[in-house]
Amino acid sequence: MTQYYLYCILLCFFISGPAQTSIKNLLSVPFPKELKASVDGKNLAWVFNNEGERIINIAQAPNFEVKAITKYSGDEGVEIN
């Protein structure tokens, strides 16, 4: 009887199939990159990639509030370094 339940569970795994991943799903995860800091550590800058939109952000001491200095709509296909 336990083998029957084991076969049923395994059958459920095979019927569901693998999850489909698309390029859009992979690119939709926002991530920061190219983090740079001034020598004294009072200024920070980085590029934030959100679904292909590359936005340059800065933050300054003492409160380090984030300010976007570029605004793009859509993927331009150009890397920012």
PDB file of C-alpha atoms in Angstrom:
ATOM      1  CA  MET A   1       0.000   0.000   0.000  1.00  0.00           C
ATOM      2  CA  THR A   2       2.834   2.414   0.772  1.00  0.00           C
ATOM      3  CA  GLN A   3       4.280   1.741  -2.677  1.00  0.00           C
ATOM      4  CA  TYR A   4       0.964   2.800  -4.175  1.00  0.00           C
ATOM      5  CA  TYR A   5       1.135   6.164  -2.381  1.00  0.00           C
ATOM      6  CA  LEU A   6       4.764   6.589  -3.388  1.00  0.00           C
ATOM      7  CA  TYR A   7       3.876   5.996  -7.042  1.00  0.00           C
ATOM      8  CA  CYS A   8       0.996   8.478  -6.801  1.00  0.00           C
ATOM      9  CA  ILE A   9       3.284  11.158  -5.364  1.00  0.00           C
ATOM     10  CA  LEU A  10       5.927  10.557  -8.021  1.00  0.00           C
ATOM     11  CA  LEU A  11       3.269  10.651 -10.721  1.00  0.00           C
ATOM     12  CA  CYS A  12       2.119  14.066  -9.467  1.00  0.00           C
ATOM     13  CA  PHE A  13       5.669  15.417  -9.820  1.00  0.00           C
ATOM     14  CA  PHE A  14       5.991  14.156 -13.379  1.00  0.00           C
ATOM     15  CA  ILE A  15       2.569  15.399 -14.460  1.00  0.00           C
ATOM     16  CA  SER A  16       3.192  18.963 -13.268  1.00  0.00           C
ATOM     17  CA  GLY A  17       6.277  19.291 -15.493  1.00  0.00           C
ATOM     18  CA  PRO A  18       9.143  21.737 -15.171  1.00  0.00           C
ATOM     19  CA  ALA A  19       8.502  25.420 -14.507  1.00  0.00           C
ATOM     20  CA  GLN A  20       8.808  27.624 -17.575  1.00  0.00           C
ATOM     21  CA  THR A  21      11.231  30.528 -17.320  1.00  0.00           C
ATOM     22  CA  SER A  22      11.158  33.360 -19.799  1.00  0.00           C
ATOM     23  CA  ILE A  23      13.677  36.089 -20.531  1.00  0.00           C
ATOM     24  CA  LYS A  24      11.158  38.642 -19.254  1.00  0.00           C
ATOM     25  CA  ASN A  25      10.957  36.853 -15.887  1.00  0.00           C
ATOM     26  CA  LEU A  26      14.731  36.755 -15.595  1.00  0.00           C
ATOM     27  CA  LEU A  27      15.163  40.436 -16.492  1.00  0.00           C
ATOM     28  CA  SER A  28      12.299  41.628 -14.287  1.00  0.00           C
ATOM     29  CA  VAL A  29      14.285  41.119 -11.091  1.00  0.00           C
ATOM     30  CA  PRO A  30      15.677  44.552 -10.154  1.00  0.00           C
ATOM     31  CA  PHE A  31      19.293  44.644  -9.040  1.00  0.00           C
ATOM     32  CA  PRO A  32      21.908  47.303  -8.242  1.00  0.00           C
ATOM     33  CA  LYS A  33      25.402  47.191  -9.729  1.00  0.00           C
ATOM     34  CA  GLU A  34      28.499  49.348 -10.217  1.00  0.00           C
ATOM     35  CA  LEU A  35      28.488  50.660  -6.629  1.00  0.00           C
ATOM     36  CA  LYS A  36      31.018  53.478  -6.218  1.00  0.00           C
ATOM     37  CA  ALA A  37      31.906  55.524  -3.141  1.00  0.00           C
ATOM     38  CA  SER A  38      33.911  58.685  -2.628  1.00  0.00           C
ATOM     39  CA  VAL A  39      37.208  58.459  -0.752  1.00  0.00           C
ATOM     40  CA  ASP A  40      35.678  59.935   2.412  1.00  0.00           C
ATOM     41  CA  GLY A  41      32.566  57.725   2.101  1.00  0.00           C
ATOM     42  CA  LYS A  42      30.133  60.647   2.094  1.00  0.00           C
ATOM     43  CA  ASN A  43      28.902  60.119  -1.469  1.00  0.00           C
ATOM     44  CA  LEU A  44      27.623  56.921  -3.063  1.00  0.00           C
ATOM     45  CA  ALA A  45      26.586  56.220  -6.642  1.00  0.00           C
ATOM     46  CA  TRP A  46      25.294  53.085  -8.347  1.00  0.00           C
ATOM     47  CA  VAL A  47      23.403  51.892 -11.387  1.00  0.00           C
ATOM     48  CA  PHE A  48      20.060  50.254 -10.695  1.00  0.00           C
ATOM     49  CA  ASN A  49      18.787  47.889 -13.389  1.00  0.00           C
ATOM     50  CA  ASN A  50      15.026  47.370 -13.330  1.00  0.00           C
ATOM     51  CA  GLU A  51      13.679  45.304 -16.247  1.00  0.00           C
ATOM     52  CA  GLY A  52      16.451  46.600 -18.470  1.00  0.00           C
ATOM     53  CA  GLU A  53      15.993  50.242 -17.468  1.00  0.00           C
ATOM     54  CA  ARG A  54      19.333  51.486 -16.171  1.00  0.00           C
ATOM     55  CA  ILE A  55      19.007  54.332 -13.681  1.00  0.00           C
ATOM     56  CA  ILE A  56      21.915  56.117 -11.993  1.00  0.00           C
ATOM     57  CA  ASN A  57      21.263  56.797  -8.301  1.00  0.00           C
ATOM     58  CA  ILE A  58      23.218  58.850  -5.796  1.00  0.00           C
ATOM     59  CA  ALA A  59      23.112  59.207  -2.024  1.00  0.00           C
ATOM     60  CA  GLN A  60      24.946  61.760   0.103  1.00  0.00           C
ATOM     61  CA  ALA A  61      25.806  61.942   3.795  1.00  0.00           C
ATOM     62  CA  PRO A  62      24.521  62.446   6.441  1.00  0.00           C
ATOM     63  CA  ASN A  63      21.084  60.928   5.732  1.00  0.00           C
ATOM     64  CA  PHE A  64      21.915  59.054   2.471  1.00  0.00           C
ATOM     65  CA  GLU A  65      18.537  59.686   0.844  1.00  0.00           C
ATOM     66  CA  VAL A  66      18.480  58.085  -2.603  1.00  0.00           C
ATOM     67  CA  LYS A  67      18.055  60.381  -5.615  1.00  0.00           C
ATOM     68  CA  ALA A  68      17.737  59.131  -9.196  1.00  0.00           C
ATOM     69  CA  ILE A  69      19.713  61.400 -11.526  1.00  0.00           C
ATOM     70  CA  THR A  70      18.641  59.717 -14.771  1.00  0.00           C
ATOM     71  CA  LYS A  71      15.189  58.640 -15.891  1.00  0.00           C
ATOM     72  CA  TYR A  72      14.749  56.235 -18.760  1.00  0.00           C
ATOM     73  CA  SER A  73      11.578  54.497 -19.860  1.00  0.00           C
ATOM     74  CA  GLY A  74      12.169  51.106 -21.375  1.00  0.00           C
ATOM     75  CA  ASP A  75      15.303  49.168 -22.171  1.00  0.00           C
ATOM     76  CA  GLU A  76      17.666  51.334 -24.229  1.00  0.00           C
ATOM     77  CA  GLY A  77      20.105  48.447 -24.704  1.00  0.00           C
ATOM     78  CA  VAL A  78      23.044  50.591 -23.583  1.00  0.00           C
ATOM     79  CA  GLU A  79      25.243  49.679 -20.620  1.00  0.00           C
ATOM     80  CA  ILE A  80      26.089  52.443 -18.149  1.00  0.00           C
ATOM     81  CA  ASN A  81      29.593  52.210 -16.667  1.00  0.00           C
TER      82      ASN A  81
END
